[in-house]
Amino acid sequence: MQRLKYFYRRHALTVTLLFFGLLSIAMVAIVYLQPNKILSGSDYHFHMNRIENLALSIKQGEWFPRISYFFIGGMGYAAGLFYPDAFLYLPAILRVVGLSIKESFIVFAIAINFSTFLITYIGRL
């Protein structure tokens, strides 16, 4: 027990970050990594569309689009009207690099969970 306490004191930050990473992956895996299931719901599909539209805009060279022309059957949507796109750039860039929309969303969800844990931990200090 003393060795474990000594190890934790010596590597507290590494152990904490590793724990946060594993917990983030586990939380996302429970929800998003179920075999042969794709989440449904308007909110999920809304964000998937926003990520895909931002990725298409980035592919066309427009990094900060004001209107997503590909949204709602080509009718368009004011990109940052109610929900800003700042956090959606990570999954959009992953989408441009070649990940599928589901994979990029899962990486995004893990990053959001990890960031939440990290901010909470830093706020506690």
Tab-separated table of C-alpha atoms in Angstrom, residues 17-58:
chain	number	residue	atom	x	y	z
A	17	LEU	CA	-4.611	12.109	-17.035
A	18	LEU	CA	-4.523	8.394	-17.824
A	19	PHE	CA	-7.562	7.813	-15.622
A	20	PHE	CA	-9.419	10.713	-17.271
A	21	GLY	CA	-8.553	9.341	-20.721
A	22	LEU	CA	-9.743	5.830	-19.909
A	23	LEU	CA	-12.903	7.134	-18.281
A	24	SER	CA	-13.628	9.361	-21.297
A	25	ILE	CA	-13.208	6.441	-23.695
A	26	ALA	CA	-15.362	4.183	-21.500
A	27	MET	CA	-18.172	6.737	-21.280
A	28	VAL	CA	-18.247	7.222	-25.037
A	29	ALA	CA	-17.878	3.505	-25.747
A	30	ILE	CA	-20.975	2.679	-23.716
A	31	VAL	CA	-23.070	5.018	-25.823
A	32	TYR	CA	-21.528	5.191	-29.292
A	33	LEU	CA	-19.647	1.949	-29.873
A	34	GLN	CA	-22.518	-0.505	-29.762
A	35	PRO	CA	-22.229	-3.015	-32.614
A	36	ASN	CA	-24.652	-2.585	-35.514
A	37	LYS	CA	-26.331	0.429	-33.953
A	38	ILE	CA	-26.259	4.027	-35.011
A	39	LEU	CA	-27.722	6.580	-32.673
A	40	SER	CA	-30.825	8.273	-33.880
A	41	GLY	CA	-32.471	11.469	-32.848
A	42	SER	CA	-32.736	14.924	-34.232
A	43	ASP	CA	-29.946	16.389	-32.095
A	44	TYR	CA	-27.452	13.688	-33.081
A	45	HIS	CA	-28.247	14.026	-36.794
A	46	PHE	CA	-28.227	17.826	-36.541
A	47	HIS	CA	-24.651	17.825	-35.252
A	48	MET	CA	-23.591	15.190	-37.779
A	49	ASN	CA	-24.927	17.412	-40.556
A	50	ARG	CA	-23.123	20.438	-39.142
A	51	ILE	CA	-19.835	18.521	-38.974
A	52	GLU	CA	-20.251	17.211	-42.519
A	53	ASN	CA	-21.172	20.666	-43.845
A	54	LEU	CA	-18.214	22.294	-42.131
A	55	ALA	CA	-15.931	19.589	-43.556
A	56	LEU	CA	-17.305	20.212	-47.058
A	57	SER	CA	-16.732	23.947	-46.646
A	58	ILE	CA	-13.150	23.349	-45.492
